[in-house]
Each structure stands twice: as structure tokens, then as C-alpha cells.
Amino acid sequence: MKKKTLVISAISIILIIAGGALFMKYQNDKQKEQAFWDEQKPRIELFFKYNFNDITSVTFDDDSQVVNPTGVPHMSGYLNGDRSLWFDASVGNGQQFESASYPKEVAAYIKKEYRISPKKVSEIEAEENEK
């Protein structure tokens, strides 16, 4: 009987330790994921404020952080406090945000020199680093 109790106790301890380790890994993964999203927000803001006229604010939807079934991260939101000026920003190759999709209402704000092709964030950053 004592042997059976000892085995059950040992198994319980192992399960508790394994559960704790899994919980800590989950928490660490969540923190890394949040850090990734936090790094992308300023890049999205830079894209819109650099390429478009009169963009005063970039607002992210509460549930804007989504990874689609193909594994591509997306963030959505709207500009200047107007939900009709929505955008969907995807992260290319799982690395960093470079550009966004937006409706014709947003395209009306684009600066004349970027109408054909807005600059990607990496191009903007390289240009600003040269200054």
C-alpha cells in the first residue's frame, strides 16, 4: 500500500512540475507575441504618416492582431478616427510590416509623389537613417 501511495505521489509531483513548465512556456510565448505586435505598430504609423497627407492618428482595432490560416500576421485599424478609413496591414514573410491594404477613401489621402507606389517602411527607414 505504501509503495502504491509513493508511486501516485511521485507521478503527481511530475505532473505538477510539467504543468508548471508548460504554463511558463505559454506565458513566455505570449510575451514574445505581444512584443512582436508592439514592434509593428510604429512601423504601420510611419507608413501612413510618411506616404499620406493629413493623417493625424492611426487607431488599431481591439481585436486587430490576427494570424490567418496561412500563418500571415495581420493588424487592422482606421485613420484619423474615421472607421471608413480602414486598413489591413499584413506582415510579409513573417518578418515585419512593410505596406497595407486600404480602400479608395484612404487612397485619396496619398501624397502625389507616392500615388503609383507608396514607399515601404524599410525604404522610409533607410532614407531617414541617411539623413
JSON list of C-alpha atoms in Angstrom, two decimals:
[
{"chain": "A", "resi": 1, "resn": "MET", "atom": "CA", "xyz": [0.00, 0.00, 0.00]},
{"chain": "A", "resi": 2, "resn": "LYS", "atom": "CA", "xyz": [2.84, 2.38, 0.87]},
{"chain": "A", "resi": 3, "resn": "LYS", "atom": "CA", "xyz": [4.52, 1.62, -2.44]},
{"chain": "A", "resi": 4, "resn": "LYS", "atom": "CA", "xyz": [1.33, 2.48, -4.35]},
{"chain": "A", "resi": 5, "resn": "THR", "atom": "CA", "xyz": [0.96, 5.77, -2.45]},
{"chain": "A", "resi": 6, "resn": "LEU", "atom": "CA", "xyz": [4.60, 6.62, -3.15]},
{"chain": "A", "resi": 7, "resn": "VAL", "atom": "CA", "xyz": [4.16, 5.96, -6.88]},
{"chain": "A", "resi": 8, "resn": "ILE", "atom": "CA", "xyz": [0.99, 8.09, -7.02]},
{"chain": "A", "resi": 9, "resn": "SER", "atom": "CA", "xyz": [2.77, 10.89, -5.14]},
{"chain": "A", "resi": 10, "resn": "ALA", "atom": "CA", "xyz": [5.76, 10.75, -7.49]},
{"chain": "A", "resi": 11, "resn": "ILE", "atom": "CA", "xyz": [3.51, 10.84, -10.57]},
{"chain": "A", "resi": 12, "resn": "SER", "atom": "CA", "xyz": [1.56, 13.77, -9.10]},
{"chain": "A", "resi": 13, "resn": "ILE", "atom": "CA", "xyz": [4.75, 15.72, -8.46]},
{"chain": "A", "resi": 14, "resn": "ILE", "atom": "CA", "xyz": [6.00, 15.06, -12.00]},
{"chain": "A", "resi": 15, "resn": "LEU", "atom": "CA", "xyz": [2.66, 16.21, -13.47]},
{"chain": "A", "resi": 16, "resn": "ILE", "atom": "CA", "xyz": [2.66, 19.39, -11.37]},
{"chain": "A", "resi": 17, "resn": "ILE", "atom": "CA", "xyz": [6.22, 20.24, -12.45]},
{"chain": "A", "resi": 18, "resn": "ALA", "atom": "CA", "xyz": [5.43, 19.51, -16.12]},
{"chain": "A", "resi": 19, "resn": "GLY", "atom": "CA", "xyz": [2.27, 21.60, -15.92]},
{"chain": "A", "resi": 20, "resn": "GLY", "atom": "CA", "xyz": [4.22, 24.49, -14.40]},
{"chain": "A", "resi": 21, "resn": "ALA", "atom": "CA", "xyz": [6.85, 24.27, -17.13]},
{"chain": "A", "resi": 22, "resn": "LEU", "atom": "CA", "xyz": [4.18, 24.30, -19.86]},
{"chain": "A", "resi": 23, "resn": "PHE", "atom": "CA", "xyz": [2.46, 27.27, -18.23]},
{"chain": "A", "resi": 24, "resn": "MET", "atom": "CA", "xyz": [5.74, 29.21, -18.09]},
{"chain": "A", "resi": 25, "resn": "LYS", "atom": "CA", "xyz": [6.45, 28.42, -21.76]},
{"chain": "A", "resi": 26, "resn": "TYR", "atom": "CA", "xyz": [2.95, 29.61, -22.69]},
{"chain": "A", "resi": 27, "resn": "GLN", "atom": "CA", "xyz": [3.46, 32.87, -20.77]},
{"chain": "A", "resi": 28, "resn": "ASN", "atom": "CA", "xyz": [6.86, 33.42, -22.42]},
{"chain": "A", "resi": 29, "resn": "ASP", "atom": "CA", "xyz": [5.39, 32.77, -25.89]},
{"chain": "A", "resi": 30, "resn": "LYS", "atom": "CA", "xyz": [2.57, 35.25, -25.19]},
{"chain": "A", "resi": 31, "resn": "GLN", "atom": "CA", "xyz": [5.08, 37.90, -24.12]},
{"chain": "A", "resi": 32, "resn": "LYS", "atom": "CA", "xyz": [7.14, 37.35, -27.29]},
{"chain": "A", "resi": 33, "resn": "GLU", "atom": "CA", "xyz": [4.00, 37.56, -29.41]},
{"chain": "A", "resi": 34, "resn": "GLN", "atom": "CA", "xyz": [2.91, 40.81, -27.76]},
{"chain": "A", "resi": 35, "resn": "ALA", "atom": "CA", "xyz": [6.41, 42.26, -28.22]},
{"chain": "A", "resi": 36, "resn": "PHE", "atom": "CA", "xyz": [6.17, 41.39, -31.94]},
{"chain": "A", "resi": 37, "resn": "TRP", "atom": "CA", "xyz": [2.83, 43.21, -32.30]},
{"chain": "A", "resi": 38, "resn": "ASP", "atom": "CA", "xyz": [4.14, 46.20, -30.31]},
{"chain": "A", "resi": 39, "resn": "GLU", "atom": "CA", "xyz": [7.10, 46.48, -32.72]},
{"chain": "A", "resi": 40, "resn": "GLN", "atom": "CA", "xyz": [4.78, 46.55, -35.74]},
{"chain": "A", "resi": 41, "resn": "LYS", "atom": "CA", "xyz": [2.51, 49.41, -34.59]},
{"chain": "A", "resi": 42, "resn": "PRO", "atom": "CA", "xyz": [5.10, 52.20, -35.03]},
{"chain": "A", "resi": 43, "resn": "ARG", "atom": "CA", "xyz": [6.01, 50.79, -38.45]},
{"chain": "A", "resi": 44, "resn": "ILE", "atom": "CA", "xyz": [2.38, 50.98, -39.56]},
{"chain": "A", "resi": 45, "resn": "GLU", "atom": "CA", "xyz": [2.08, 54.52, -38.24]},
{"chain": "A", "resi": 46, "resn": "LEU", "atom": "CA", "xyz": [5.27, 55.53, -40.08]},
{"chain": "A", "resi": 47, "resn": "PHE", "atom": "CA", "xyz": [3.94, 54.05, -43.34]},
{"chain": "A", "resi": 48, "resn": "PHE", "atom": "CA", "xyz": [0.75, 56.10, -43.24]},
{"chain": "A", "resi": 49, "resn": "LYS", "atom": "CA", "xyz": [2.19, 59.34, -41.91]},
{"chain": "A", "resi": 50, "resn": "TYR", "atom": "CA", "xyz": [5.04, 59.31, -44.45]},
{"chain": "A", "resi": 51, "resn": "ASN", "atom": "CA", "xyz": [3.11, 58.29, -47.59]},
{"chain": "A", "resi": 52, "resn": "PHE", "atom": "CA", "xyz": [-0.20, 60.07, -46.97]},
{"chain": "A", "resi": 53, "resn": "ASN", "atom": "CA", "xyz": [-1.29, 63.67, -46.39]},
{"chain": "A", "resi": 54, "resn": "ASP", "atom": "CA", "xyz": [-3.23, 64.79, -43.34]},
{"chain": "A", "resi": 55, "resn": "ILE", "atom": "CA", "xyz": [-3.00, 61.52, -41.37]},
{"chain": "A", "resi": 56, "resn": "THR", "atom": "CA", "xyz": [-3.13, 62.68, -37.78]},
{"chain": "A", "resi": 57, "resn": "SER", "atom": "CA", "xyz": [-3.88, 59.42, -36.00]},
{"chain": "A", "resi": 58, "resn": "VAL", "atom": "CA", "xyz": [-3.67, 55.68, -36.52]},
{"chain": "A", "resi": 59, "resn": "THR", "atom": "CA", "xyz": [-6.03, 53.63, -34.36]},
{"chain": "A", "resi": 60, "resn": "PHE", "atom": "CA", "xyz": [-5.75, 49.85, -34.04]},
{"chain": "A", "resi": 61, "resn": "ASP", "atom": "CA", "xyz": [-8.88, 47.78, -33.53]},
{"chain": "A", "resi": 62, "resn": "ASP", "atom": "CA", "xyz": [-9.12, 45.98, -30.18]},
{"chain": "A", "resi": 63, "resn": "ASP", "atom": "CA", "xyz": [-9.11, 42.61, -31.94]},
{"chain": "A", "resi": 64, "resn": "SER", "atom": "CA", "xyz": [-6.74, 43.73, -34.69]},
{"chain": "A", "resi": 65, "resn": "GLN", "atom": "CA", "xyz": [-3.98, 41.20, -34.10]},
{"chain": "A", "resi": 66, "resn": "VAL", "atom": "CA", "xyz": [-4.75, 38.09, -36.13]},
{"chain": "A", "resi": 67, "resn": "VAL", "atom": "CA", "xyz": [-2.72, 35.33, -37.73]},
{"chain": "A", "resi": 68, "resn": "ASN", "atom": "CA", "xyz": [-4.62, 33.99, -40.73]},
{"chain": "A", "resi": 69, "resn": "PRO", "atom": "CA", "xyz": [-4.79, 30.26, -41.56]},
{"chain": "A", "resi": 70, "resn": "THR", "atom": "CA", "xyz": [-1.74, 30.53, -43.83]},
{"chain": "A", "resi": 71, "resn": "GLY", "atom": "CA", "xyz": [0.31, 31.89, -40.93]},
{"chain": "A", "resi": 72, "resn": "VAL", "atom": "CA", "xyz": [0.47, 35.55, -42.06]},
{"chain": "A", "resi": 73, "resn": "PRO", "atom": "CA", "xyz": [0.08, 38.08, -39.22]},
{"chain": "A", "resi": 74, "resn": "HIS", "atom": "CA", "xyz": [-2.38, 40.95, -39.85]},
{"chain": "A", "resi": 75, "resn": "MET", "atom": "CA", "xyz": [-3.30, 44.10, -37.95]},
{"chain": "A", "resi": 76, "resn": "SER", "atom": "CA", "xyz": [-6.30, 46.23, -38.76]},
{"chain": "A", "resi": 77, "resn": "GLY", "atom": "CA", "xyz": [-7.48, 49.64, -37.77]},
{"chain": "A", "resi": 78, "resn": "TYR", "atom": "CA", "xyz": [-8.52, 53.03, -39.08]},
{"chain": "A", "resi": 79, "resn": "LEU", "atom": "CA", "xyz": [-7.12, 56.50, -39.68]},
{"chain": "A", "resi": 80, "resn": "ASN", "atom": "CA", "xyz": [-7.99, 59.94, -38.28]},
{"chain": "A", "resi": 81, "resn": "GLY", "atom": "CA", "xyz": [-10.69, 58.48, -36.02]},
{"chain": "A", "resi": 82, "resn": "ASP", "atom": "CA", "xyz": [-12.84, 57.59, -39.05]},
{"chain": "A", "resi": 83, "resn": "ARG", "atom": "CA", "xyz": [-13.77, 53.90, -39.33]},
{"chain": "A", "resi": 84, "resn": "SER", "atom": "CA", "xyz": [-14.46, 54.31, -43.08]},
{"chain": "A", "resi": 85, "resn": "LEU", "atom": "CA", "xyz": [-10.71, 54.97, -43.46]},
{"chain": "A", "resi": 86, "resn": "TRP", "atom": "CA", "xyz": [-9.84, 51.39, -42.51]},
{"chain": "A", "resi": 87, "resn": "PHE", "atom": "CA", "xyz": [-6.66, 49.49, -43.29]},
{"chain": "A", "resi": 88, "resn": "ASP", "atom": "CA", "xyz": [-5.36, 45.95, -43.11]},
{"chain": "A", "resi": 89, "resn": "ALA", "atom": "CA", "xyz": [-1.62, 45.61, -42.62]},
{"chain": "A", "resi": 90, "resn": "SER", "atom": "CA", "xyz": [-0.01, 42.23, -43.18]},
{"chain": "A", "resi": 91, "resn": "VAL", "atom": "CA", "xyz": [3.48, 41.19, -42.25]},
{"chain": "A", "resi": 92, "resn": "GLY", "atom": "CA", "xyz": [5.46, 39.98, -45.25]},
{"chain": "A", "resi": 93, "resn": "ASN", "atom": "CA", "xyz": [7.32, 36.70, -44.93]},
{"chain": "A", "resi": 94, "resn": "GLY", "atom": "CA", "xyz": [6.55, 36.63, -41.20]},
{"chain": "A", "resi": 95, "resn": "GLN", "atom": "CA", "xyz": [9.22, 39.30, -40.61]},
{"chain": "A", "resi": 96, "resn": "GLN", "atom": "CA", "xyz": [7.96, 42.88, -40.39]},
{"chain": "A", "resi": 97, "resn": "PHE", "atom": "CA", "xyz": [5.20, 45.08, -41.69]},
{"chain": "A", "resi": 98, "resn": "GLU", "atom": "CA", "xyz": [6.03, 46.89, -44.97]},
{"chain": "A", "resi": 99, "resn": "SER", "atom": "CA", "xyz": [2.74, 48.12, -46.52]},
{"chain": "A", "resi": 100, "resn": "ALA", "atom": "CA", "xyz": [-1.03, 47.88, -46.17]},
{"chain": "A", "resi": 101, "resn": "SER", "atom": "CA", "xyz": [-4.31, 47.34, -47.96]},
{"chain": "A", "resi": 102, "resn": "TYR", "atom": "CA", "xyz": [-6.85, 50.17, -47.80]},
{"chain": "A", "resi": 103, "resn": "PRO", "atom": "CA", "xyz": [-9.98, 51.38, -49.62]},
{"chain": "A", "resi": 104, "resn": "LYS", "atom": "CA", "xyz": [-10.19, 54.18, -52.18]},
{"chain": "A", "resi": 105, "resn": "GLU", "atom": "CA", "xyz": [-11.22, 56.58, -49.39]},
{"chain": "A", "resi": 106, "resn": "VAL", "atom": "CA", "xyz": [-7.76, 56.19, -47.88]},
{"chain": "A", "resi": 107, "resn": "ALA", "atom": "CA", "xyz": [-6.07, 56.31, -51.29]},
{"chain": "A", "resi": 108, "resn": "ALA", "atom": "CA", "xyz": [-7.45, 59.85, -51.68]},
{"chain": "A", "resi": 109, "resn": "TYR", "atom": "CA", "xyz": [-5.01, 60.93, -48.93]},
{"chain": "A", "resi": 110, "resn": "ILE", "atom": "CA", "xyz": [-1.88, 59.55, -50.60]},
{"chain": "A", "resi": 111, "resn": "LYS", "atom": "CA", "xyz": [0.81, 62.09, -51.40]},
{"chain": "A", "resi": 112, "resn": "LYS", "atom": "CA", "xyz": [1.12, 62.91, -55.11]},
{"chain": "A", "resi": 113, "resn": "GLU", "atom": "CA", "xyz": [4.69, 61.59, -55.38]},
{"chain": "A", "resi": 114, "resn": "TYR", "atom": "CA", "xyz": [3.64, 58.20, -53.99]},
{"chain": "A", "resi": 115, "resn": "ARG", "atom": "CA", "xyz": [0.41, 57.63, -55.96]},
{"chain": "A", "resi": 116, "resn": "ILE", "atom": "CA", "xyz": [1.94, 54.92, -58.13]},
{"chain": "A", "resi": 117, "resn": "SER", "atom": "CA", "xyz": [3.85, 53.17, -55.36]},
{"chain": "A", "resi": 118, "resn": "PRO", "atom": "CA", "xyz": [3.93, 54.16, -51.68]},
{"chain": "A", "resi": 119, "resn": "LYS", "atom": "CA", "xyz": [7.31, 53.65, -50.06]},
{"chain": "A", "resi": 120, "resn": "LYS", "atom": "CA", "xyz": [7.73, 50.55, -47.95]},
{"chain": "A", "resi": 121, "resn": "VAL", "atom": "CA", "xyz": [8.69, 51.01, -44.32]},
{"chain": "A", "resi": 122, "resn": "SER", "atom": "CA", "xyz": [12.20, 49.62, -44.83]},
{"chain": "A", "resi": 123, "resn": "GLU", "atom": "CA", "xyz": [12.76, 52.20, -47.61]},
{"chain": "A", "resi": 124, "resn": "ILE", "atom": "CA", "xyz": [11.50, 55.01, -45.35]},
{"chain": "A", "resi": 125, "resn": "GLU", "atom": "CA", "xyz": [13.76, 53.86, -42.50]},
{"chain": "A", "resi": 126, "resn": "ALA", "atom": "CA", "xyz": [16.80, 53.65, -44.82]},
{"chain": "A", "resi": 127, "resn": "GLU", "atom": "CA", "xyz": [16.08, 57.17, -46.11]},
{"chain": "A", "resi": 128, "resn": "GLU", "atom": "CA", "xyz": [15.72, 58.55, -42.58]},
{"chain": "A", "resi": 129, "resn": "ASN", "atom": "CA", "xyz": [18.94, 56.84, -41.45]},
{"chain": "A", "resi": 130, "resn": "GLU", "atom": "CA", "xyz": [20.83, 58.54, -44.28]},
{"chain": "A", "resi": 131, "resn": "LYS", "atom": "CA", "xyz": [19.75, 61.98, -43.03]}
]
